[in-house]
Amino acid sequence: MQGLRRRVVYVGLYELIAILLSAVLLALMSRTGAWDSLGLAVAASALAIVWNLVFNSLFERWEASRSQRGRSLGVRLLHALGFEGGLLVFLIPLVAWWYGVSFWQALLMDLGLLVFFLVYTFVFNWVFDQVFGLPASAGGGQCAGA
């Protein structure tokens, strides 16, 4: 599977599974029911998608203005930290409001989500490539395990 179809399936599956798993994780961290956390998980997912579009547009504009081309490890680190840091800025007040907890408690919950998403994203991408094969940019068409 390649192109737009691959991206749509990827984002759809990624977000659906992420919402369900993060609702359970949020429920455990907040000591509420998963149903109570589902709305926050959906809101956080929507916020992450919008922030991704905004942040990447801004980042790519900054990147295009630089004389140095390519994405070094430092630029990739800056990208990851900028995205996650910005997301925390938006999510901490939302989590604090949703559960009626302090900003400190909301920060700790968000950090728990951050660790979860690092592992989840790695595992999801690996399983997705095993099931649907690699994208063309990575030699797609071959067996993903090759």
PDB file of N, CA and C in Angstrom, residues 2 4 16 19 23-24 37 46 53-54 59 102 109 111 116 124 138 140 144:
ATOM      1  N   GLN A   2       0.585   2.179  -0.881  1.00  0.00           N
ATOM      2  CA  GLN A   2       1.433   3.360  -1.048  1.00  0.00           C
ATOM      3  C   GLN A   2       0.593   4.629  -1.126  1.00  0.00           C
ATOM      4  N   LEU A   4      -1.351   8.225  -0.868  1.00  0.00           N
ATOM      5  CA  LEU A   4      -2.378   8.816  -0.020  1.00  0.00           C
ATOM      6  C   LEU A   4      -3.149   7.747   0.749  1.00  0.00           C
ATOM      7  N   LEU A  16      -6.931   6.160  16.123  1.00  0.00           N
ATOM      8  CA  LEU A  16      -7.962   5.348  16.765  1.00  0.00           C
ATOM      9  C   LEU A  16      -7.373   4.531  17.917  1.00  0.00           C
ATOM     10  N   ILE A  19      -6.152   6.870  20.749  1.00  0.00           N
ATOM     11  CA  ILE A  19      -7.246   7.397  21.570  1.00  0.00           C
ATOM     12  C   ILE A  19      -7.704   6.348  22.581  1.00  0.00           C
ATOM     13  N   ALA A  23      -6.878   6.791  26.524  1.00  0.00           N
ATOM     14  CA  ALA A  23      -8.025   6.916  27.428  1.00  0.00           C
ATOM     15  C   ALA A  23      -7.855   5.980  28.625  1.00  0.00           C
ATOM     16  N   VAL A  24      -7.386   4.772  28.372  1.00  0.00           N
ATOM     17  CA  VAL A  24      -7.144   3.818  29.457  1.00  0.00           C
ATOM     18  C   VAL A  24      -6.003   4.318  30.349  1.00  0.00           C
ATOM     19  N   SER A  37     -12.302   9.497  30.593  1.00  0.00           N
ATOM     20  CA  SER A  37     -11.068   9.963  29.962  1.00  0.00           C
ATOM     21  C   SER A  37     -11.136   9.940  28.440  1.00  0.00           C
ATOM     22  N   ALA A  46      -7.133  15.441  18.669  1.00  0.00           N
ATOM     23  CA  ALA A  46      -7.463  16.524  17.724  1.00  0.00           C
ATOM     24  C   ALA A  46      -6.493  17.677  17.862  1.00  0.00           C
ATOM     25  N   LEU A  53       0.049  20.119  12.199  1.00  0.00           N
ATOM     26  CA  LEU A  53      -0.051  20.887  10.947  1.00  0.00           C
ATOM     27  C   LEU A  53       0.544  22.288  11.106  1.00  0.00           C
ATOM     28  N   VAL A  54       0.196  22.963  12.197  1.00  0.00           N
ATOM     29  CA  VAL A  54       0.691  24.327  12.436  1.00  0.00           C
ATOM     30  C   VAL A  54       2.197  24.312  12.660  1.00  0.00           C
ATOM     31  N   PHE A  59       7.813  25.234  11.159  1.00  0.00           N
ATOM     32  CA  PHE A  59       9.160  24.664  11.172  1.00  0.00           C
ATOM     33  C   PHE A  59       9.737  24.617   9.759  1.00  0.00           C
ATOM     34  N   SER A 102      -3.960  20.103  39.732  1.00  0.00           N
ATOM     35  CA  SER A 102      -2.993  21.193  39.626  1.00  0.00           C
ATOM     36  C   SER A 102      -2.221  21.088  38.310  1.00  0.00           C
ATOM     37  N   MET A 109       1.102  13.913  34.394  1.00  0.00           N
ATOM     38  CA  MET A 109       0.276  13.053  33.540  1.00  0.00           C
ATOM     39  C   MET A 109       0.701  13.188  32.080  1.00  0.00           C
ATOM     40  N   LEU A 111       3.642  14.029  30.976  1.00  0.00           N
ATOM     41  CA  LEU A 111       4.941  13.361  30.804  1.00  0.00           C
ATOM     42  C   LEU A 111       4.747  11.851  30.697  1.00  0.00           C
ATOM     43  N   PHE A 116       4.594   7.140  27.010  1.00  0.00           N
ATOM     44  CA  PHE A 116       3.738   6.163  26.345  1.00  0.00           C
ATOM     45  C   PHE A 116       3.799   6.324  24.829  1.00  0.00           C
ATOM     46  N   PHE A 124       3.923   0.913  16.899  1.00  0.00           N
ATOM     47  CA  PHE A 124       2.919   1.038  15.850  1.00  0.00           C
ATOM     48  C   PHE A 124       3.572   1.067  14.473  1.00  0.00           C
ATOM     49  N   ALA A 138      11.153   3.992   1.405  1.00  0.00           N
ATOM     50  CA  ALA A 138      12.064   3.113   2.138  1.00  0.00           C
ATOM     51  C   ALA A 138      12.260   1.790   1.416  1.00  0.00           C
ATOM     52  N   GLY A 140       9.736   0.368  -0.588  1.00  0.00           N
ATOM     53  CA  GLY A 140       8.440  -0.323  -0.584  1.00  0.00           C
ATOM     54  C   GLY A 140       8.294  -1.278  -1.749  1.00  0.00           C
ATOM     55  N   ALA A 144       8.338  -6.338   4.199  1.00  0.00           N
ATOM     56  CA  ALA A 144       8.732  -5.417   5.275  1.00  0.00           C
ATOM     57  C   ALA A 144       9.783  -6.037   6.179  1.00  0.00           C
TER      58      ALA A 144
END
